[in-house]
PDB file of C-alpha atoms in Angstrom:
ATOM      1  CA  MET A   1       0.010  -0.105  -0.008  1.00 44.00           C
ATOM      2  CA  ASN A   2       2.973   2.218  -0.181  1.00 49.00           C
ATOM      3  CA  ASN A   3       2.805   5.494  -2.163  1.00 56.00           C
ATOM      4  CA  ILE A   4      -0.795   4.629  -2.993  1.00 69.00           C
ATOM      5  CA  ASP A   5      -2.799   7.519  -4.301  1.00 85.00           C
ATOM      6  CA  THR A   6      -5.743   7.814  -1.580  1.00 88.00           C
ATOM      7  CA  THR A   7      -7.440  10.635  -3.322  1.00 92.00           C
ATOM      8  CA  GLU A   8      -7.895   8.628  -6.591  1.00 93.00           C
ATOM      9  CA  LEU A   9      -8.935   5.298  -4.684  1.00 93.00           C
ATOM     10  CA  PHE A  10     -11.447   7.102  -2.599  1.00 94.00           C
ATOM     11  CA  ARG A  11     -12.956   8.708  -5.764  1.00 94.00           C
ATOM     12  CA  ARG A  12     -12.919   5.161  -7.281  1.00 95.00           C
ATOM     13  CA  SER A  13     -14.699   3.890  -4.180  1.00 95.00           C
ATOM     14  CA  LEU A  14     -17.245   6.775  -4.149  1.00 94.00           C
ATOM     15  CA  ALA A  15     -17.935   6.221  -7.683  1.00 95.00           C
ATOM     16  CA  ALA A  16     -18.733   2.177  -6.822  1.00 95.00           C
ATOM     17  CA  HIS A  17     -20.916   3.431  -3.803  1.00 95.00           C
ATOM     18  CA  GLU A  18     -22.838   5.892  -6.119  1.00 93.00           C
ATOM     19  CA  ALA A  19     -23.349   2.701  -8.443  1.00 93.00           C
ATOM     20  CA  GLY A  20     -24.487   0.411  -5.986  1.00 91.00           C
ATOM     21  CA  ASP A  21     -21.649  -1.592  -5.830  1.00 95.00           C
ATOM     22  CA  LEU A  22     -21.086  -1.823  -1.405  1.00 95.00           C
ATOM     23  CA  SER A  23     -18.680  -4.388  -1.705  1.00 95.00           C
ATOM     24  CA  ALA A  24     -16.128  -2.746  -4.198  1.00 96.00           C
ATOM     25  CA  ALA A  25     -17.041   0.487  -2.269  1.00 95.00           C
ATOM     26  CA  ALA A  26     -16.487  -1.105   1.258  1.00 96.00           C
ATOM     27  CA  ALA A  27     -13.103  -2.496   0.056  1.00 96.00           C
ATOM     28  CA  GLY A  28     -12.005   0.562  -1.228  1.00 95.00           C
ATOM     29  CA  TYR A  29     -12.552   2.773   1.751  1.00 95.00           C
ATOM     30  CA  ARG A  30     -10.932   0.104   3.816  1.00 96.00           C
ATOM     31  CA  ASP A  31      -7.742   0.357   1.575  1.00 94.00           C
ATOM     32  CA  VAL A  32      -7.949   3.929   1.711  1.00 94.00           C
ATOM     33  CA  LEU A  33      -7.862   3.886   5.783  1.00 95.00           C
ATOM     34  CA  ALA A  34      -5.002   0.881   5.723  1.00 93.00           C
ATOM     35  CA  ALA A  35      -3.174   3.677   3.581  1.00 93.00           C
ATOM     36  CA  GLU A  36      -4.185   6.852   5.535  1.00 92.00           C
ATOM     37  CA  PRO A  37      -5.739   5.613   8.956  1.00 92.00           C
ATOM     38  CA  GLY A  38      -8.387   8.339  10.407  1.00 90.00           C
ATOM     39  CA  GLN A  39      -9.349   9.390   6.847  1.00 94.00           C
ATOM     40  CA  ILE A  40     -12.562  11.026   7.912  1.00 95.00           C
ATOM     41  CA  ASP A  41     -14.389  10.793   4.600  1.00 96.00           C
ATOM     42  CA  ALA A  42     -13.270   7.034   4.237  1.00 96.00           C
ATOM     43  CA  THR A  43     -14.534   6.554   7.730  1.00 96.00           C
ATOM     44  CA  HIS A  44     -17.978   8.304   7.239  1.00 97.00           C
ATOM     45  CA  TYR A  45     -18.759   6.426   3.767  1.00 97.00           C
ATOM     46  CA  LEU A  46     -17.572   3.069   4.964  1.00 97.00           C
ATOM     47  CA  GLY A  47     -19.999   3.831   8.135  1.00 96.00           C
ATOM     48  CA  MET A  48     -22.841   4.511   5.159  1.00 97.00           C
ATOM     49  CA  VAL A  49     -21.991   1.355   3.304  1.00 96.00           C
ATOM     50  CA  ALA A  50     -22.649  -0.607   6.697  1.00 96.00           C
ATOM     51  CA  TYR A  51     -25.806   1.338   7.143  1.00 96.00           C
ATOM     52  CA  GLN A  52     -27.006   0.297   3.681  1.00 95.00           C
ATOM     53  CA  ALA A  53     -26.059  -3.217   4.259  1.00 94.00           C
ATOM     54  CA  GLY A  54     -28.306  -3.175   7.333  1.00 93.00           C
ATOM     55  CA  ASP A  55     -25.376  -3.242  10.003  1.00 95.00           C
ATOM     56  CA  THR A  56     -26.535  -0.291  12.304  1.00 96.00           C
ATOM     57  CA  GLN A  57     -24.211  -0.756  14.853  1.00 96.00           C
ATOM     58  CA  ALA A  58     -21.368  -0.661  12.699  1.00 96.00           C
ATOM     59  CA  ALA A  59     -22.571   2.295  10.746  1.00 97.00           C
ATOM     60  CA  LEU A  60     -23.010   4.025  14.294  1.00 97.00           C
ATOM     61  CA  GLN A  61     -19.719   3.223  15.282  1.00 97.00           C
ATOM     62  CA  LEU A  62     -17.931   4.625  11.983  1.00 97.00           C
ATOM     63  CA  VAL A  63     -20.087   7.547  11.494  1.00 97.00           C
ATOM     64  CA  GLY A  64     -20.015   8.587  15.199  1.00 96.00           C
ATOM     65  CA  GLN A  65     -16.307   8.523  14.618  1.00 96.00           C
ATOM     66  CA  ALA A  66     -16.231  10.587  11.653  1.00 97.00           C
ATOM     67  CA  VAL A  67     -18.754  13.122  13.564  1.00 97.00           C
ATOM     68  CA  SER A  68     -16.406  13.263  16.579  1.00 96.00           C
ATOM     69  CA  GLU A  69     -13.567  14.359  14.156  1.00 95.00           C
ATOM     70  CA  ARG A  70     -15.536  16.695  12.222  1.00 95.00           C
ATOM     71  CA  PRO A  71     -18.358  17.646  14.462  1.00 95.00           C
ATOM     72  CA  ASP A  72     -19.347  20.641  12.219  1.00 95.00           C
ATOM     73  CA  ASP A  73     -19.947  18.968   8.968  1.00 96.00           C
ATOM     74  CA  PRO A  74     -23.642  19.297   7.985  1.00 96.00           C
ATOM     75  CA  ALA A  75     -23.513  16.367   5.825  1.00 95.00           C
ATOM     76  CA  ILE A  76     -21.750  13.786   8.421  1.00 97.00           C
ATOM     77  CA  LEU A  77     -24.484  15.004  11.146  1.00 97.00           C
ATOM     78  CA  ALA A  78     -27.193  14.557   8.844  1.00 96.00           C
ATOM     79  CA  ASN A  79     -26.462  11.048   7.840  1.00 96.00           C
ATOM     80  CA  TYR A  80     -25.542  10.345  11.544  1.00 97.00           C
ATOM     81  CA  GLY A  81     -29.008  11.582  12.427  1.00 96.00           C
ATOM     82  CA  LEU A  82     -30.656   9.225   9.797  1.00 95.00           C
ATOM     83  CA  ILE A  83     -28.639   6.093  11.241  1.00 96.00           C
ATOM     84  CA  LEU A  84     -29.880   6.928  14.958  1.00 96.00           C
ATOM     85  CA  ILE A  85     -33.500   6.953  13.959  1.00 95.00           C
ATOM     86  CA  SER A  86     -32.973   3.464  12.178  1.00 93.00           C
ATOM     87  CA  ALA A  87     -31.584   2.551  15.681  1.00 95.00           C
ATOM     88  CA  ASN A  88     -34.485   4.194  17.353  1.00 94.00           C
ATOM     89  CA  GLN A  89     -32.447   6.712  19.031  1.00 96.00           C
ATOM     90  CA  THR A  90     -34.746   9.811  18.367  1.00 94.00           C
ATOM     91  CA  ASP A  91     -33.804  11.790  20.734  1.00 95.00           C
ATOM     92  CA  GLU A  92     -30.050  11.865  19.728  1.00 96.00           C
ATOM     93  CA  ALA A  93     -31.076  11.826  16.216  1.00 96.00           C
ATOM     94  CA  ALA A  94     -32.945  15.107  16.708  1.00 95.00           C
ATOM     95  CA  ARG A  95     -30.284  16.850  18.130  1.00 96.00           C
ATOM     96  CA  ALA A  96     -27.923  15.910  15.357  1.00 96.00           C
ATOM     97  CA  LEU A  97     -30.177  16.933  12.833  1.00 96.00           C
ATOM     98  CA  GLU A  98     -30.798  20.171  14.568  1.00 96.00           C
ATOM     99  CA  ARG A  99     -26.854  20.527  14.664  1.00 96.00           C
ATOM    100  CA  SER A 100     -27.008  19.879  10.805  1.00 97.00           C
ATOM    101  CA  LEU A 101     -29.425  22.045   9.782  1.00 96.00           C
ATOM    102  CA  SER A 102     -28.001  25.160  12.415  1.00 96.00           C
ATOM    103  CA  ILE A 103     -24.906  24.791  10.302  1.00 96.00           C
ATOM    104  CA  SER A 104     -27.033  24.438   6.812  1.00 96.00           C
ATOM    105  CA  PRO A 105     -30.732  25.274   7.059  1.00 95.00           C
ATOM    106  CA  LEU A 106     -31.010  23.863   3.561  1.00 93.00           C
ATOM    107  CA  GLN A 107     -29.337  20.453   4.172  1.00 94.00           C
ATOM    108  CA  PRO A 108     -31.659  17.937   2.346  1.00 95.00           C
ATOM    109  CA  GLN A 109     -30.878  14.877   4.007  1.00 94.00           C
ATOM    110  CA  ALA A 110     -31.352  16.429   7.536  1.00 96.00           C
ATOM    111  CA  LEU A 111     -34.804  17.883   6.484  1.00 97.00           C
ATOM    112  CA  PHE A 112     -35.634  14.331   5.265  1.00 96.00           C
ATOM    113  CA  SER A 113     -34.615  12.673   8.285  1.00 95.00           C
ATOM    114  CA  GLN A 114     -36.349  15.425  10.864  1.00 96.00           C
ATOM    115  CA  ALA A 115     -39.723  14.875   8.521  1.00 96.00           C
ATOM    116  CA  LEU A 116     -38.920  11.057   9.258  1.00 95.00           C
ATOM    117  CA  ILE A 117     -39.156  12.090  12.995  1.00 96.00           C
ATOM    118  CA  HIS A 118     -42.216  14.334  13.020  1.00 95.00           C
ATOM    119  CA  GLY A 119     -43.980  11.667  10.970  1.00 93.00           C
ATOM    120  CA  GLY A 120     -43.139   8.911  13.547  1.00 91.00           C
ATOM    121  CA  ALA A 121     -44.706  11.128  16.240  1.00 92.00           C
ATOM    122  CA  ALA A 122     -47.935  11.790  14.107  1.00 92.00           C
ATOM    123  CA  ARG A 123     -46.769  15.338  13.748  1.00 95.00           C
ATOM    124  CA  ASN A 124     -47.913  15.365  10.122  1.00 96.00           C
ATOM    125  CA  ASP A 125     -48.019  18.956   9.451  1.00 96.00           C
ATOM    126  CA  ALA A 126     -44.007  19.485  10.611  1.00 96.00           C
ATOM    127  CA  ALA A 127     -43.396  16.220   8.539  1.00 97.00           C
ATOM    128  CA  ILE A 128     -45.252  17.736   5.431  1.00 97.00           C
ATOM    129  CA  ALA A 129     -43.306  21.074   5.767  1.00 96.00           C
ATOM    130  CA  CYS A 130     -40.003  19.393   5.964  1.00 96.00           C
ATOM    131  CA  LEU A 131     -40.714  17.281   2.971  1.00 97.00           C
ATOM    132  CA  TYR A 132     -41.712  20.201   0.871  1.00 96.00           C
ATOM    133  CA  LYS A 133     -38.647  21.914   1.742  1.00 96.00           C
ATOM    134  CA  VAL A 134     -36.701  18.878   0.805  1.00 96.00           C
ATOM    135  CA  LEU A 135     -38.680  18.842  -2.839  1.00 95.00           C
ATOM    136  CA  ALA A 136     -37.832  22.558  -3.135  1.00 95.00           C
ATOM    137  CA  ILE A 137     -34.084  21.648  -2.907  1.00 95.00           C
ATOM    138  CA  VAL A 138     -33.991  18.578  -4.646  1.00 94.00           C
ATOM    139  CA  PRO A 139     -36.976  17.944  -7.171  1.00 91.00           C
ATOM    140  CA  GLY A 140     -36.225  14.368  -7.672  1.00 89.00           C
ATOM    141  CA  HIS A 141     -35.561  13.291  -4.231  1.00 93.00           C
ATOM    142  CA  ARG A 142     -37.630  10.020  -4.610  1.00 92.00           C
ATOM    143  CA  ALA A 143     -37.641   9.388  -0.863  1.00 93.00           C
ATOM    144  CA  ALA A 144     -39.001  12.456  -0.099  1.00 95.00           C
ATOM    145  CA  ARG A 145     -41.875  12.311  -2.601  1.00 94.00           C
ATOM    146  CA  LEU A 146     -42.720   8.475  -1.249  1.00 94.00           C
ATOM    147  CA  GLU A 147     -42.662   9.764   2.341  1.00 95.00           C
ATOM    148  CA  LEU A 148     -44.923  13.001   1.572  1.00 96.00           C
ATOM    149  CA  ALA A 149     -47.318  10.713  -0.345  1.00 96.00           C
ATOM    150  CA  ARG A 150     -47.573   8.549   2.632  1.00 95.00           C
ATOM    151  CA  VAL A 151     -47.852  11.357   5.307  1.00 96.00           C
ATOM    152  CA  LEU A 152     -50.466  13.002   3.137  1.00 96.00           C
ATOM    153  CA  TYR A 153     -52.651  10.022   2.750  1.00 95.00           C
ATOM    154  CA  ALA A 154     -52.260   9.311   6.351  1.00 94.00           C
ATOM    155  CA  THR A 155     -54.044  12.964   6.621  1.00 95.00           C
ATOM    156  CA  LYS A 156     -56.857  11.633   4.409  1.00 94.00           C
ATOM    157  CA  ASN A 157     -55.511  13.536   1.656  1.00 96.00           C
ATOM    158  CA  ALA A 158     -55.133  10.936  -0.999  1.00 95.00           C
ATOM    159  CA  GLN A 159     -55.957  13.426  -3.854  1.00 96.00           C
ATOM    160  CA  GLY A 160     -52.709  15.382  -2.372  1.00 96.00           C
ATOM    161  CA  ALA A 161     -50.733  11.936  -2.050  1.00 96.00           C
ATOM    162  CA  ARG A 162     -51.623  10.840  -5.579  1.00 97.00           C
ATOM    163  CA  LYS A 163     -50.537  14.200  -7.151  1.00 96.00           C
ATOM    164  CA  VAL A 164     -47.140  13.851  -5.293  1.00 95.00           C
ATOM    165  CA  LEU A 165     -46.704  10.533  -6.921  1.00 95.00           C
ATOM    166  CA  GLU A 166     -48.046  11.422 -10.200  1.00 96.00           C
ATOM    167  CA  ASP A 167     -45.566  14.181 -10.346  1.00 94.00           C
ATOM    168  CA  ALA A 168     -42.809  11.798  -9.106  1.00 93.00           C
ATOM    169  CA  TYR A 169     -43.268   9.302 -12.077  1.00 94.00           C
ATOM    170  CA  GLU A 170     -43.296  12.280 -14.614  1.00 94.00           C
ATOM    171  CA  LEU A 171     -39.911  12.859 -13.507  1.00 91.00           C
ATOM    172  CA  ASP A 172     -38.774   9.285 -14.007  1.00 92.00           C
ATOM    173  CA  PRO A 173     -41.238   7.258 -16.037  1.00 94.00           C
ATOM    174  CA  SER A 174     -38.749   4.117 -15.751  1.00 94.00           C
ATOM    175  CA  ASP A 175     -39.526   3.893 -11.985  1.00 94.00           C
ATOM    176  CA  HIS A 176     -41.942   1.014 -11.845  1.00 95.00           C
ATOM    177  CA  GLU A 177     -41.727   0.520  -7.965  1.00 93.00           C
ATOM    178  CA  LEU A 178     -43.015   3.845  -7.708  1.00 95.00           C
ATOM    179  CA  LEU A 179     -45.932   3.296 -10.404  1.00 96.00           C
ATOM    180  CA  LEU A 180     -46.880   0.304  -8.469  1.00 96.00           C
ATOM    181  CA  GLU A 181     -47.738   2.769  -5.310  1.00 95.00           C
ATOM    182  CA  LEU A 182     -49.217   5.164  -7.618  1.00 96.00           C
ATOM    183  CA  GLY A 183     -51.514   2.408  -9.175  1.00 97.00           C
ATOM    184  CA  GLU A 184     -52.930   1.889  -5.740  1.00 94.00           C
ATOM    185  CA  LEU A 185     -53.384   5.841  -5.048  1.00 96.00           C
ATOM    186  CA  ARG A 186     -55.123   5.846  -8.455  1.00 96.00           C
ATOM    187  CA  GLU A 187     -57.214   2.892  -7.427  1.00 94.00           C
ATOM    188  CA  LEU A 188     -58.076   4.736  -3.615  1.00 93.00           C
ATOM    189  CA  THR A 189     -59.225   7.867  -5.743  1.00 95.00           C
ATOM    190  CA  GLY A 190     -61.722   5.805  -7.696  1.00 94.00           C
ATOM    191  CA  ASP A 191     -59.560   5.902 -10.811  1.00 96.00           C
ATOM    192  CA  ILE A 192     -59.959   2.204 -11.496  1.00 96.00           C
ATOM    193  CA  ASP A 193     -58.950   2.038 -15.203  1.00 96.00           C
ATOM    194  CA  GLN A 194     -55.982   3.965 -14.741  1.00 97.00           C
ATOM    195  CA  ALA A 195     -55.045   2.083 -11.617  1.00 97.00           C
ATOM    196  CA  LEU A 196     -55.192  -1.194 -13.738  1.00 97.00           C
ATOM    197  CA  GLU A 197     -53.159   0.277 -16.268  1.00 97.00           C
ATOM    198  CA  ALA A 198     -50.437   0.872 -14.043  1.00 97.00           C
ATOM    199  CA  TYR A 199     -50.587  -2.524 -12.633  1.00 97.00           C
ATOM    200  CA  GLN A 200     -50.559  -3.717 -16.044  1.00 97.00           C
ATOM    201  CA  LEU A 201     -47.570  -1.611 -17.101  1.00 96.00           C
ATOM    202  CA  VAL A 202     -45.556  -2.782 -14.173  1.00 97.00           C
ATOM    203  CA  SER A 203     -46.448  -6.393 -14.455  1.00 96.00           C
ATOM    204  CA  GLU A 204     -45.148  -6.113 -18.323  1.00 95.00           C
ATOM    205  CA  ALA A 205     -42.111  -4.037 -17.800  1.00 92.00           C
ATOM    206  CA  GLU A 206     -40.594  -5.560 -14.405  1.00 87.00           C
ATOM    207  CA  ASP A 207     -39.837  -9.110 -13.760  1.00 90.00           C
ATOM    208  CA  GLY A 208     -39.031  -8.388 -10.204  1.00 92.00           C
ATOM    209  CA  LEU A 209     -42.473  -6.768  -9.408  1.00 95.00           C
ATOM    210  CA  ARG A 210     -44.599  -8.907 -11.776  1.00 96.00           C
ATOM    211  CA  SER A 211     -46.210 -11.020  -9.018  1.00 96.00           C
ATOM    212  CA  GLN A 212     -46.695  -8.163  -6.708  1.00 96.00           C
ATOM    213  CA  ALA A 213     -48.607  -6.237  -9.872  1.00 97.00           C
ATOM    214  CA  GLN A 214     -50.469  -9.181 -10.719  1.00 97.00           C
ATOM    215  CA  VAL A 215     -51.822  -9.492  -6.833  1.00 97.00           C
ATOM    216  CA  ARG A 216     -52.637  -5.889  -7.060  1.00 97.00           C
ATOM    217  CA  ILE A 217     -54.654  -6.512  -9.955  1.00 97.00           C
ATOM    218  CA  SER A 218     -56.409  -9.636  -8.235  1.00 97.00           C
ATOM    219  CA  ILE A 219     -57.412  -7.590  -5.480  1.00 96.00           C
ATOM    220  CA  LEU A 220     -58.723  -4.886  -8.024  1.00 96.00           C
ATOM    221  CA  TRP A 221     -60.617  -7.027  -9.630  1.00 96.00           C
ATOM    222  CA  ARG A 222     -61.966  -9.015  -6.622  1.00 95.00           C
ATOM    223  CA  ARG A 223     -62.937  -5.417  -4.809  1.00 93.00           C
ATOM    224  CA  ASN A 224     -65.065  -4.858  -8.123  1.00 93.00           C
ATOM    225  CA  GLY A 225     -66.853  -8.344  -8.254  1.00 94.00           C
ATOM    226  CA  ARG A 226     -64.710  -9.527 -11.252  1.00 95.00           C
ATOM    227  CA  LEU A 227     -64.029 -12.863  -9.562  1.00 95.00           C
ATOM    228  CA  ALA A 228     -63.025 -14.916 -12.486  1.00 96.00           C
ATOM    229  CA  SER A 229     -60.226 -12.037 -13.424  1.00 96.00           C
ATOM    230  CA  ALA A 230     -59.257 -11.931 -10.077  1.00 97.00           C
ATOM    231  CA  LEU A 231     -58.569 -15.478  -9.944  1.00 96.00           C
ATOM    232  CA  VAL A 232     -56.666 -15.723 -13.051  1.00 97.00           C
ATOM    233  CA  ALA A 233     -54.241 -12.641 -11.870  1.00 97.00           C
ATOM    234  CA  ALA A 234     -53.909 -14.402  -8.671  1.00 97.00           C
ATOM    235  CA  ARG A 235     -52.719 -17.541 -10.270  1.00 97.00           C
ATOM    236  CA  SER A 236     -50.415 -15.637 -12.268  1.00 97.00           C
ATOM    237  CA  ALA A 237     -48.883 -13.859  -9.125  1.00 97.00           C
ATOM    238  CA  VAL A 238     -48.217 -17.097  -7.855  1.00 96.00           C
ATOM    239  CA  TYR A 239     -46.663 -18.529 -11.192  1.00 96.00           C
ATOM    240  CA  ALA A 240     -44.542 -15.345 -11.244  1.00 96.00           C
ATOM    241  CA  ASP A 241     -43.246 -15.770  -7.620  1.00 95.00           C
ATOM    242  CA  ALA A 242     -43.934 -18.843  -5.657  1.00 94.00           C
ATOM    243  CA  GLU A 243     -42.352 -17.574  -2.794  1.00 93.00           C
ATOM    244  CA  ASN A 244     -44.575 -14.257  -2.651  1.00 94.00           C
ATOM    245  CA  HIS A 245     -47.060 -14.765   0.696  1.00 94.00           C
ATOM    246  CA  ASP A 246     -49.223 -11.753  -0.774  1.00 95.00           C
ATOM    247  CA  ALA A 247     -49.726 -14.218  -3.843  1.00 96.00           C
ATOM    248  CA  HIS A 248     -51.089 -17.191  -2.077  1.00 96.00           C
ATOM    249  CA  ARG A 249     -53.093 -15.062   0.203  1.00 96.00           C
ATOM    250  CA  SER A 250     -54.731 -13.281  -2.812  1.00 96.00           C
ATOM    251  CA  LEU A 251     -55.081 -16.939  -4.478  1.00 96.00           C
ATOM    252  CA  GLY A 252     -56.686 -18.182  -0.942  1.00 96.00           C
ATOM    253  CA  GLN A 253     -59.242 -15.371  -1.238  1.00 96.00           C
ATOM    254  CA  CYS A 254     -60.225 -15.913  -4.488  1.00 97.00           C
ATOM    255  CA  LEU A 255     -60.639 -19.487  -4.180  1.00 96.00           C
ATOM    256  CA  LYS A 256     -62.936 -19.099  -0.759  1.00 96.00           C
ATOM    257  CA  GLU A 257     -64.925 -16.754  -2.434  1.00 94.00           C
ATOM    258  CA  PHE A 258     -65.678 -19.515  -5.142  1.00 93.00           C
ATOM    259  CA  GLY A 259     -66.508 -21.759  -2.679  1.00 94.00           C
ATOM    260  CA  ARG A 260     -63.285 -24.082  -3.119  1.00 95.00           C
ATOM    261  CA  LEU A 261     -62.384 -24.229   0.561  1.00 94.00           C
ATOM    262  CA  GLY A 262     -59.966 -26.839   0.575  1.00 95.00           C
ATOM    263  CA  GLN A 263     -57.815 -25.199  -2.120  1.00 95.00           C
ATOM    264  CA  ALA A 264     -58.422 -22.188  -0.407  1.00 95.00           C
ATOM    265  CA  ALA A 265     -57.067 -23.440   2.921  1.00 96.00           C
ATOM    266  CA  THR A 266     -54.086 -24.864   1.161  1.00 95.00           C
ATOM    267  CA  ALA A 267     -53.126 -21.509  -0.421  1.00 95.00           C
ATOM    268  CA  PHE A 268     -53.701 -19.761   3.090  1.00 95.00           C
ATOM    269  CA  ARG A 269     -51.729 -22.260   5.044  1.00 94.00           C
ATOM    270  CA  ARG A 270     -48.884 -21.630   2.379  1.00 93.00           C
ATOM    271  CA  ALA A 271     -49.106 -17.606   2.634  1.00 92.00           C
ATOM    272  CA  HIS A 272     -48.871 -18.314   6.652  1.00 91.00           C
ATOM    273  CA  ALA A 273     -45.976 -20.428   6.466  1.00 90.00           C
ATOM    274  CA  MET A 274     -44.079 -17.744   4.530  1.00 84.00           C
ATOM    275  CA  LEU A 275     -45.025 -15.194   6.973  1.00 74.00           C
ATOM    276  CA  ARG A 276     -43.527 -16.967   9.930  1.00 65.00           C
ATOM    277  CA  ARG A 277     -40.175 -16.755   8.139  1.00 58.00           C
ATOM    278  CA  PRO A 278     -37.603 -14.506   9.479  1.00 52.00           C
ATOM    279  CA  GLY A 279     -37.860 -10.847   7.719  1.00 49.00           C
ATOM    280  CA  SER A 280     -41.308 -11.593   6.132  1.00 47.00           C
ATOM    281  CA  THR A 281     -44.014  -8.661   6.888  1.00 46.00           C
ATOM    282  CA  VAL A 282     -47.711  -8.578   6.693  1.00 43.00           C
ATOM    283  CA  GLY A 283     -49.742  -8.956   3.541  1.00 50.00           C
ATOM    284  CA  LEU A 284     -51.898  -6.867   1.368  1.00 55.00           C
ATOM    285  CA  ASP A 285     -55.510  -6.595   1.498  1.00 59.00           C
TER     286      ASP A 285
END
């Protein structure tokens, strides 16, 4: 590692990080630190790799170290606040974010994380205000738009939530995960045809989301009395991803309504078994 150009190595590591190659980024940041122990930026970003990889404790230690070395850096403080939120240390997170914003009032990550704290405490008006500030600074901030839509919907403003996601989709029509969420809001605001169009587009364009899109289609048809179409979509969802518990649950609901109780029970048992696996979450509908 003698005579290594740590500036160039850090630049390459950061490029890998921005491209989503966390393994290469982490290796590069570690090489920087091996050649230049205590390099603050490498320490900070290695902590962010740990956070993105789900290692909250390592992230806290590394980014906390960066904060102790550079306590007036608003970006490091903002990221530290985000990690503290994920560790359920909201009081400490709030202090870090307030410090970040006192130094740089337009720090978008700090404003976004502050919105998460407000939203988690049901301070919806404060959360909304923070999120609009984020979007004024970074109009394409995807996470802020999704969170704003969630908070607006929680305040019974489904039309406002839908507009936020319509605008986001207009900015990036290739974002099929967002389109899936938008489809649900279209459905909830009574626009069934456009909701179905969104689900079908996702199903056709994104292999990884096909099963979930078909689940949405099945639920839509079932809610609107089209049981045969709902059953076809549910079977398609299971075929697309046999490990999707939402697909088996939706299939069970359809079979139950058709009176095929034995088959329905089998589908529900499969869904329940999947939900009991580590990392599973409660299903749809």
